[in-house]
Short mmCIF file of C-alpha atoms and ligand atoms in Angstrom, two decimals:
data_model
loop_
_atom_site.label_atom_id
_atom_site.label_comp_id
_atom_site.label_asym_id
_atom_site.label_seq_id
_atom_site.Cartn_x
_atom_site.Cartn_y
_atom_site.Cartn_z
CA UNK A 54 2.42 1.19 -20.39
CA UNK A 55 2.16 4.70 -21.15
CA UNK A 56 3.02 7.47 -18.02
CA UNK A 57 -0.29 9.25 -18.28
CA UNK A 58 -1.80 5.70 -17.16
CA UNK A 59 -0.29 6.67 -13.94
CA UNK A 60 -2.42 9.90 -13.49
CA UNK A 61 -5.96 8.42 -14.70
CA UNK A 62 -5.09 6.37 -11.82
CA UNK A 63 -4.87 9.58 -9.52
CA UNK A 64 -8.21 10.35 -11.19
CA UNK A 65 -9.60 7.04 -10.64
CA UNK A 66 -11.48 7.03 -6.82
CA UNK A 67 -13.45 4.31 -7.26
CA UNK A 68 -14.97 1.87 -9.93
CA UNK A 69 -16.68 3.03 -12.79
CA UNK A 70 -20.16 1.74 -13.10
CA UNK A 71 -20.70 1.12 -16.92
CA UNK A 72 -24.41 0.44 -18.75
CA UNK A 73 -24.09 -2.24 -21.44
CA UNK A 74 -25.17 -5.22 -20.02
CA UNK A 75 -22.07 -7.53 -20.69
CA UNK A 76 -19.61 -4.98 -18.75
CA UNK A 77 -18.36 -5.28 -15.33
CA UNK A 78 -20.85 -3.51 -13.47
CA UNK A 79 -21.05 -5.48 -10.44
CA UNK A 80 -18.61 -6.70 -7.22
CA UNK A 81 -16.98 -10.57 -7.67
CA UNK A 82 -19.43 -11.99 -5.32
CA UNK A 83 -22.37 -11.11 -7.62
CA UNK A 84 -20.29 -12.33 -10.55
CA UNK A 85 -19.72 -15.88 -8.49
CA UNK A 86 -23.34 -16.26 -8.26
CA UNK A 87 -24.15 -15.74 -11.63
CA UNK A 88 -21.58 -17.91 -12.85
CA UNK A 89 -23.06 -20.83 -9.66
CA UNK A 90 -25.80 -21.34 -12.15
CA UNK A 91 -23.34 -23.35 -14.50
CA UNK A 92 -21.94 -25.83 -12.06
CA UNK A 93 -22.41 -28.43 -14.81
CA UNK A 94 -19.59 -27.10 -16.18
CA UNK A 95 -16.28 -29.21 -16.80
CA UNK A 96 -13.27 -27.43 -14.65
CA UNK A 97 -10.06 -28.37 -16.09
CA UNK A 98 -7.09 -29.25 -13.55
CA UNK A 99 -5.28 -25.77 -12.97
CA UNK A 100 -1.44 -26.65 -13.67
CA UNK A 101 0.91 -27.12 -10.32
CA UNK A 102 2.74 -23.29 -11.03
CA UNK A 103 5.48 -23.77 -8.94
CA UNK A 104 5.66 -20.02 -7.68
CA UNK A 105 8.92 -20.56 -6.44
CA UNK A 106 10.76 -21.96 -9.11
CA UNK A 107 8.93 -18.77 -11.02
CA UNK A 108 10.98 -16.73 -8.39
CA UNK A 109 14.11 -18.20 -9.29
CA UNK A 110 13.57 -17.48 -13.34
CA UNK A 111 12.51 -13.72 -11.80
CA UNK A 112 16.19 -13.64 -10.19
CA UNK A 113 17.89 -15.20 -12.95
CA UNK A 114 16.49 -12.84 -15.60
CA UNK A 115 17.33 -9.56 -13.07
CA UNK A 116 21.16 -11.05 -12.56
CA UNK A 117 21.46 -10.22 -16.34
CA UNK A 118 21.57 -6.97 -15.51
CA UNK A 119 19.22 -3.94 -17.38
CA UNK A 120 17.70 -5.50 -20.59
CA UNK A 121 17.11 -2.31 -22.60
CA UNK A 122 16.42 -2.68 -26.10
CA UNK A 123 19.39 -3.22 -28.27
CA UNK A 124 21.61 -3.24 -25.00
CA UNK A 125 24.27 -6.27 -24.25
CA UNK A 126 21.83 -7.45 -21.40
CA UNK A 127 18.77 -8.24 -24.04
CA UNK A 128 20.88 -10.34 -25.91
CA UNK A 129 21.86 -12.30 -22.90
CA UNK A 130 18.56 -12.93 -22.30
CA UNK A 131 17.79 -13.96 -25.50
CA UNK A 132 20.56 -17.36 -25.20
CA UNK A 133 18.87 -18.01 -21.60
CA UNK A 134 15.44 -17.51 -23.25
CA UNK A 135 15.84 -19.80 -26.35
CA UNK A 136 17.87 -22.64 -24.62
CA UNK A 137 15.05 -22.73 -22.07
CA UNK A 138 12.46 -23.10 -24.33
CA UNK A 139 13.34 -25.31 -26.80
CA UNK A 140 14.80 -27.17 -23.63
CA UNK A 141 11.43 -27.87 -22.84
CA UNK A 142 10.05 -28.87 -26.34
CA UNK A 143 8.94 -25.42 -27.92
CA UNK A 144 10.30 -23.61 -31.20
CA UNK A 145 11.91 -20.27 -31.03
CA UNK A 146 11.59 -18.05 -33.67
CA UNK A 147 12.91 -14.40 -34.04
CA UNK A 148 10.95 -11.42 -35.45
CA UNK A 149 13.78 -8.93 -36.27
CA UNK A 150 13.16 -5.15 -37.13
CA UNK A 151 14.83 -1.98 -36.39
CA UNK A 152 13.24 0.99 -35.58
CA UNK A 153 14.80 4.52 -35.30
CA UNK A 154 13.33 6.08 -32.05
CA UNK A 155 12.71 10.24 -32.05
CA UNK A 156 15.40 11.06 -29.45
CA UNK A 157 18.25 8.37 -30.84
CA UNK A 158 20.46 9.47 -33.50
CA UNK A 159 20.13 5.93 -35.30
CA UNK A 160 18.37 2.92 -35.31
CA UNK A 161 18.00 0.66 -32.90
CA UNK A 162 17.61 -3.21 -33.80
CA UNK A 163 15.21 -4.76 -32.52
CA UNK A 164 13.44 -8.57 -31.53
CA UNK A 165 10.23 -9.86 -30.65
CA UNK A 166 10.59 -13.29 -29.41
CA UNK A 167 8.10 -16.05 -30.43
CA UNK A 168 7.34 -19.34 -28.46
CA UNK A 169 5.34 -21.89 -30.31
CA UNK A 170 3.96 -24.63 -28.89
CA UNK A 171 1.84 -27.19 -31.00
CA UNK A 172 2.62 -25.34 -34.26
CA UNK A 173 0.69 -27.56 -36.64
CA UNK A 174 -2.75 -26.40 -34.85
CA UNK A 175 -4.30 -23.51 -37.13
CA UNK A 176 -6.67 -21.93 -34.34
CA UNK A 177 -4.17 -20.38 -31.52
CA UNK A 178 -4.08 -18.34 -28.20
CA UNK A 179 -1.30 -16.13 -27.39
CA UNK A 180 0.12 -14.78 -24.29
CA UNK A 181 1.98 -11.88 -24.42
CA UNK A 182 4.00 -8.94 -22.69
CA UNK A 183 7.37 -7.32 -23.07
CA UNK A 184 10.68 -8.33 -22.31
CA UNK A 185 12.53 -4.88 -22.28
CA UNK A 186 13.49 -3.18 -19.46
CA UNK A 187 12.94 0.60 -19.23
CA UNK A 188 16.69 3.04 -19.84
CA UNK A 189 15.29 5.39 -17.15
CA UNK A 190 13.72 4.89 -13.59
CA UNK A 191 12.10 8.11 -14.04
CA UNK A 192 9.25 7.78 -11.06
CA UNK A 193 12.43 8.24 -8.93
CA UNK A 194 11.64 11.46 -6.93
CA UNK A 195 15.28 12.17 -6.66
CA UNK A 196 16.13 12.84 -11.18
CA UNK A 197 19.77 11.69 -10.25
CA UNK A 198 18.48 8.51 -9.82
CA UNK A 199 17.17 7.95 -13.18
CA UNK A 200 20.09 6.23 -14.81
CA UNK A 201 21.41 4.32 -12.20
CA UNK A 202 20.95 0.57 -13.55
CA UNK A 203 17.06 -0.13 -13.08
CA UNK A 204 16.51 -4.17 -13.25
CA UNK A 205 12.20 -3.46 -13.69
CA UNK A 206 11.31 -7.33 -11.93
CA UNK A 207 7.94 -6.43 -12.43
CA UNK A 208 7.84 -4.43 -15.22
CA UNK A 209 9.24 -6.23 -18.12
CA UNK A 210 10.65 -9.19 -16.46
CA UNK A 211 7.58 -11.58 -14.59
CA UNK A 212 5.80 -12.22 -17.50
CA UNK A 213 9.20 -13.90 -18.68
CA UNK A 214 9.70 -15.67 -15.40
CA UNK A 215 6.16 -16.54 -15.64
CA UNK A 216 6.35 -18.29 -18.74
CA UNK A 217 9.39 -19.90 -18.41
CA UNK A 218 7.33 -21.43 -15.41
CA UNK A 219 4.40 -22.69 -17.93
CA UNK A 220 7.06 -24.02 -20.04
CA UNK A 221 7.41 -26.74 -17.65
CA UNK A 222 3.49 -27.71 -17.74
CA UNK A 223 2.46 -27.20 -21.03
CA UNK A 224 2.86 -31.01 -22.40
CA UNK A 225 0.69 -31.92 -19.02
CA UNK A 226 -1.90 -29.84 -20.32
CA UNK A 227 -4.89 -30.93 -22.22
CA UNK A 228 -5.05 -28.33 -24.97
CA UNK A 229 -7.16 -28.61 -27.80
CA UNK A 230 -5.47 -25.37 -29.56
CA UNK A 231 -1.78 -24.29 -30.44
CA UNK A 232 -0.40 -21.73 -28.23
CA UNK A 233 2.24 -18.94 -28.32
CA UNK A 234 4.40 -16.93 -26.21
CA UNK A 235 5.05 -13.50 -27.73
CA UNK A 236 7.69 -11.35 -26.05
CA UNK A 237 7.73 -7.89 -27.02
CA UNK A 238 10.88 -5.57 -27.87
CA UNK A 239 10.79 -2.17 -27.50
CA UNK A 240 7.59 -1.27 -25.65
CA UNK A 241 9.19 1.13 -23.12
CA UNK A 242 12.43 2.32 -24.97
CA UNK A 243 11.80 5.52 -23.91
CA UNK A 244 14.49 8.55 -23.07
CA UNK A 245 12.30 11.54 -23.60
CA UNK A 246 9.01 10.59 -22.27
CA UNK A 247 6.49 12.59 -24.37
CA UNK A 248 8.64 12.55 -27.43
CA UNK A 249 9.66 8.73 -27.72
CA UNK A 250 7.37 6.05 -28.88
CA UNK A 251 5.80 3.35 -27.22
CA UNK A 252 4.69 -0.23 -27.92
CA UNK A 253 7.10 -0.46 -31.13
CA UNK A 254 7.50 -4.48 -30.75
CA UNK A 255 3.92 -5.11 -30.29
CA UNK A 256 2.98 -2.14 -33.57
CA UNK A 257 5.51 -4.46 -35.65
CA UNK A 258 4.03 -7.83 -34.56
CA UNK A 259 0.36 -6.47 -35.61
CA UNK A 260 1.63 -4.67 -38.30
CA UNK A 261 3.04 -8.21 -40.01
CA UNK A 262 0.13 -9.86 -39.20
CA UNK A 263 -1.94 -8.09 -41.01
CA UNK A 264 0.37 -7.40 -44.12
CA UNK A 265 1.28 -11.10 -44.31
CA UNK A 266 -1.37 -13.19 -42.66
CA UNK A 267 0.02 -16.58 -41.44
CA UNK A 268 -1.62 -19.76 -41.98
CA UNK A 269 -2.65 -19.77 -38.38
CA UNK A 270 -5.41 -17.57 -36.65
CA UNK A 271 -5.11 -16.28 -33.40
CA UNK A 272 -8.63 -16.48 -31.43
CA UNK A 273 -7.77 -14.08 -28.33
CA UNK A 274 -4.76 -12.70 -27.03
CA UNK A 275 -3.31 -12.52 -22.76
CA UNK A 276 -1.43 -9.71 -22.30
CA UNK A 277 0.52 -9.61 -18.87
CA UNK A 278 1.89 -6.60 -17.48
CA UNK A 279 2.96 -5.23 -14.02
CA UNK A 280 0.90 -8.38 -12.75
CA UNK A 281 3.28 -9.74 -9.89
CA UNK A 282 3.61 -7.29 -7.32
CA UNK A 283 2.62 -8.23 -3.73
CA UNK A 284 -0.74 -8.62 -3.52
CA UNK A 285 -1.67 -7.59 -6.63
CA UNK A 286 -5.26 -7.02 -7.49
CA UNK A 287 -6.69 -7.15 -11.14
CA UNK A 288 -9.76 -5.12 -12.09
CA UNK A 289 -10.61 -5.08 -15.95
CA UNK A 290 -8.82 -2.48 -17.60
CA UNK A 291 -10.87 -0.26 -19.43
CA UNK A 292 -9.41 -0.83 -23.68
CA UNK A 293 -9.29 -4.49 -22.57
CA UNK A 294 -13.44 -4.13 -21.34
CA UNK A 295 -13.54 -1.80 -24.73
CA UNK A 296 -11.96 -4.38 -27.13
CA UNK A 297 -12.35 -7.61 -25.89
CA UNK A 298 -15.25 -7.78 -23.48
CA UNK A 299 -16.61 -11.08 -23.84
CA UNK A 300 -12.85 -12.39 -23.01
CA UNK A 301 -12.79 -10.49 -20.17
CA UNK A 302 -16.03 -11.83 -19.07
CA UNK A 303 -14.28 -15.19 -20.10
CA UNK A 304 -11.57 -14.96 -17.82
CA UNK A 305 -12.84 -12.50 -14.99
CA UNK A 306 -15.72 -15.56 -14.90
CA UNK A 307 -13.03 -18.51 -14.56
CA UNK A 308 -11.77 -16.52 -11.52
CA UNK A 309 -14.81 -15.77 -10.43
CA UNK A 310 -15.63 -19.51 -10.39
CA UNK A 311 -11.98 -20.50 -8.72
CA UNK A 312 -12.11 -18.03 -6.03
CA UNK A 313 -9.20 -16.29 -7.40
CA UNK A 314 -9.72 -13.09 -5.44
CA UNK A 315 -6.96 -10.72 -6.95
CA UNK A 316 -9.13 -10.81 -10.29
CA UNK A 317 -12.04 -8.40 -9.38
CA UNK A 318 -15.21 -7.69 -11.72
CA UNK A 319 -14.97 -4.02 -12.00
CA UNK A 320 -13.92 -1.69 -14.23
CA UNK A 321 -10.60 -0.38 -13.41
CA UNK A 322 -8.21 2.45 -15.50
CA UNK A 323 -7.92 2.75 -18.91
CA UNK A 324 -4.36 2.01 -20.13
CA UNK A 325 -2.32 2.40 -23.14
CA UNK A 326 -0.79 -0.65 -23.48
CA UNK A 327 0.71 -2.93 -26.11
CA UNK A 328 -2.47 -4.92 -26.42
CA UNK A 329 -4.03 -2.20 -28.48
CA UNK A 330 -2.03 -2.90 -31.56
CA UNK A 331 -3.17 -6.85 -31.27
CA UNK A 332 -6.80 -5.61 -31.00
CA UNK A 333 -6.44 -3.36 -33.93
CA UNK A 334 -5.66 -6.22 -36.10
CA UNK A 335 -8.89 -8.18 -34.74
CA UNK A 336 -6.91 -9.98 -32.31
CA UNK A 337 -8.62 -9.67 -29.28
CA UNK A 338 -7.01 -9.46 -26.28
CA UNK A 339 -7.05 -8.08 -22.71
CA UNK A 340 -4.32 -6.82 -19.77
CA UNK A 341 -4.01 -8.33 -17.19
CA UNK A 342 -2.64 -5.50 -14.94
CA UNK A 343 -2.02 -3.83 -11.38
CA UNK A 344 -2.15 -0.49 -10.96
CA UNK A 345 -1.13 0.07 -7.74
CA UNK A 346 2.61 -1.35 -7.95
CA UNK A 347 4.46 1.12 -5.92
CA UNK A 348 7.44 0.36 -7.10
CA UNK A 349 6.61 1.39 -11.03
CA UNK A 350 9.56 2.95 -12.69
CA UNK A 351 11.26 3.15 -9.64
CA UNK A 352 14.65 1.45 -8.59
CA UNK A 353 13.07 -0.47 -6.04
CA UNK A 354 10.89 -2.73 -8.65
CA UNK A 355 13.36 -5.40 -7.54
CA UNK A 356 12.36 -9.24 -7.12
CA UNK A 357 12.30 -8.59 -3.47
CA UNK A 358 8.75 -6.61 -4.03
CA UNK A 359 7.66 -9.15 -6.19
CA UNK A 360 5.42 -12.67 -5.10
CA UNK A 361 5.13 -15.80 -5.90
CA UNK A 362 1.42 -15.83 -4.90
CA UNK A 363 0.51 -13.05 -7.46
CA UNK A 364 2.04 -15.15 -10.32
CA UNK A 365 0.38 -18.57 -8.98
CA UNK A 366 -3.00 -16.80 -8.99
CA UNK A 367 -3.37 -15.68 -12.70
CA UNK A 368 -1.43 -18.94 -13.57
CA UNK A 369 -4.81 -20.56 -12.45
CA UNK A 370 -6.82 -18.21 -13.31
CA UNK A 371 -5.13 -18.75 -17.44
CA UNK A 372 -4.74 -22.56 -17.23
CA UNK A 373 -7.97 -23.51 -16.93
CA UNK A 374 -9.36 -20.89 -19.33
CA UNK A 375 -6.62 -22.25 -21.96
CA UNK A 376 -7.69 -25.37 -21.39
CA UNK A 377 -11.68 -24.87 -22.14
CA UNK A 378 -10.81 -23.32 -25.44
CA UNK A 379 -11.76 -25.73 -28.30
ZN1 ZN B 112 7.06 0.34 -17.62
#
């Protein structure tokens, strides 16, 4: 996400109350009763997200090493990535650009990753984040600091780990629609922060969808980002409330109705992230995102400040929404 995120965070003190009527504008236990009055409704089995095992893919991916765009360590990841996968029944495919960024004196090439499940299903849900790791820790108060080898477990490595957990529970799942995993390049291949550009995988990905629209039709978009800290806590971001707020209401209301307590039904900061590009191209899809990881851009966003719990708690929170969707 983009560094000036980090000081409408400063500015945020406390929830915004907003007026439309479909917008967060009340605390979870309000939300809870509201959504009591449906108990008729079918609850689909969450999956068993082994949080653990999760761990393990978290420690796996940071062994690699730094996975900056372009770098040796991204295209390790990409063999550990596609022999997972496909291990577990799923295609891989490879979106391949290359993009010259302002401060780099040539291109840099470039892959988003794509995970299919159930391809032949026209009507589709994807799940999305990045899987680049930034070249600088530049939150580091000490500037010597910034290019020492930053591994970013939070930031640009759970929402791997996560779904190489799902990829273990998705035939156990009763989904009616086809699913993808979309794993963005490039969203935080930044040297000269205020110069570079952002969100260049997820740009390309919308940018081909819209130039040459597949067969298939995505319905709503996940994006996870910075979710997996310790004790993370989820309030709706403010583009995904702006863009997509009947799928927040979606979602935040699943939670509401499991208990899941880290999703909270307020309006939290508004962040430039890489779902904005899906949204532009009437994709709609919202972040799932904590704001107050303290270890963001820092060194110390290492696997040891990241939980199992936090993963295991949107896992829930997304299975059983996935699995409603007809
Ligand atoms: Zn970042």
């Amino acid at each position: 996400m983009l560094p000036h995120c980090r000081l409408l965070l400063l500015l945020w003190i406390a929830p915004v109350l907003l007026g439309c009527s479909n917008s967060p504008t009340v605390a979870q236990d309000s939300k809870k009763d509201q959504f009591a009055q449906d108990q008729v409704i079918e609850m689909p089995t969450p999956i068993a997200f082994d949080g653990e095992r999760a761990m393990s893919y978290l420690r796996k991916l940071c062994e690699i090493g730094p996975r900056i765009s372009g770098s040796e360590g991204m295209l390790k990841q990409h063999d550990l990535l596609k022999e997972h996968f496909e291990k577990h029944g799923a295609s891989v495919s490879w979106q391949r650009f290359e993009v010259r960024q302002h401060s780099q004196p040539r291109p840099t090439r470039m892959v988003n990753l794509i995970v299919t499940w159930f391809p032949q299903r026209p009507r589709r849900i994807l799940i999305c984040g990045h899987y680049d790791t930034r070249p600088l820790a530049d939150q580091e108060p000490d500037r010597r600091n910034w290019t020492k080898p930053f591994l970013s477990a939070n930031d640009g490595t759970s929402t791997v780990a996560w779904m190489m957990e799902w990829a273990h529970h998705i035939k156990t799942m009763d989904l009616k629609i086809g699913l993808d995993f979309v794993l963005f390049d490039g969203e935080e291949y930044i040297f000269e922060p205020g110069r570079d550009e952002y969100f260049l995988g997820s740009k390309h990905f919308a940018m081909e969808y819209r130039r040459r629209p597949p067969a298939h039709r995505y319905i709503a978009g996940v994006l996870l980002d910075l979710f997996a800290g310790k004790d993370a806590v989820f309030p709706v971001e403010g583009n995904s409330l702006f863009h997509a707020g009947r799928l927040a209401e979606d979602i935040w209301g699943w939670a509401a109705r499991l208990e899941v307590k880290a999703f909270k039904w307020v309006q939290g900061p508004t962040v430039d992230d890489d779902h904005l590009a899906l949204n532009s191209v009437g994709i709609p899809t919202v972040d799932i995102i904590d704001f107050n990881y303290p270890h963001w851009h820092r060194l110390s966003d290492l696997p040891e400040n990241c939980s199992a719990d936090s993963m295991a708690a949107v896992s829930r929170v997304l299975s059983v929404w996935v699995q409603r969707i007809k």
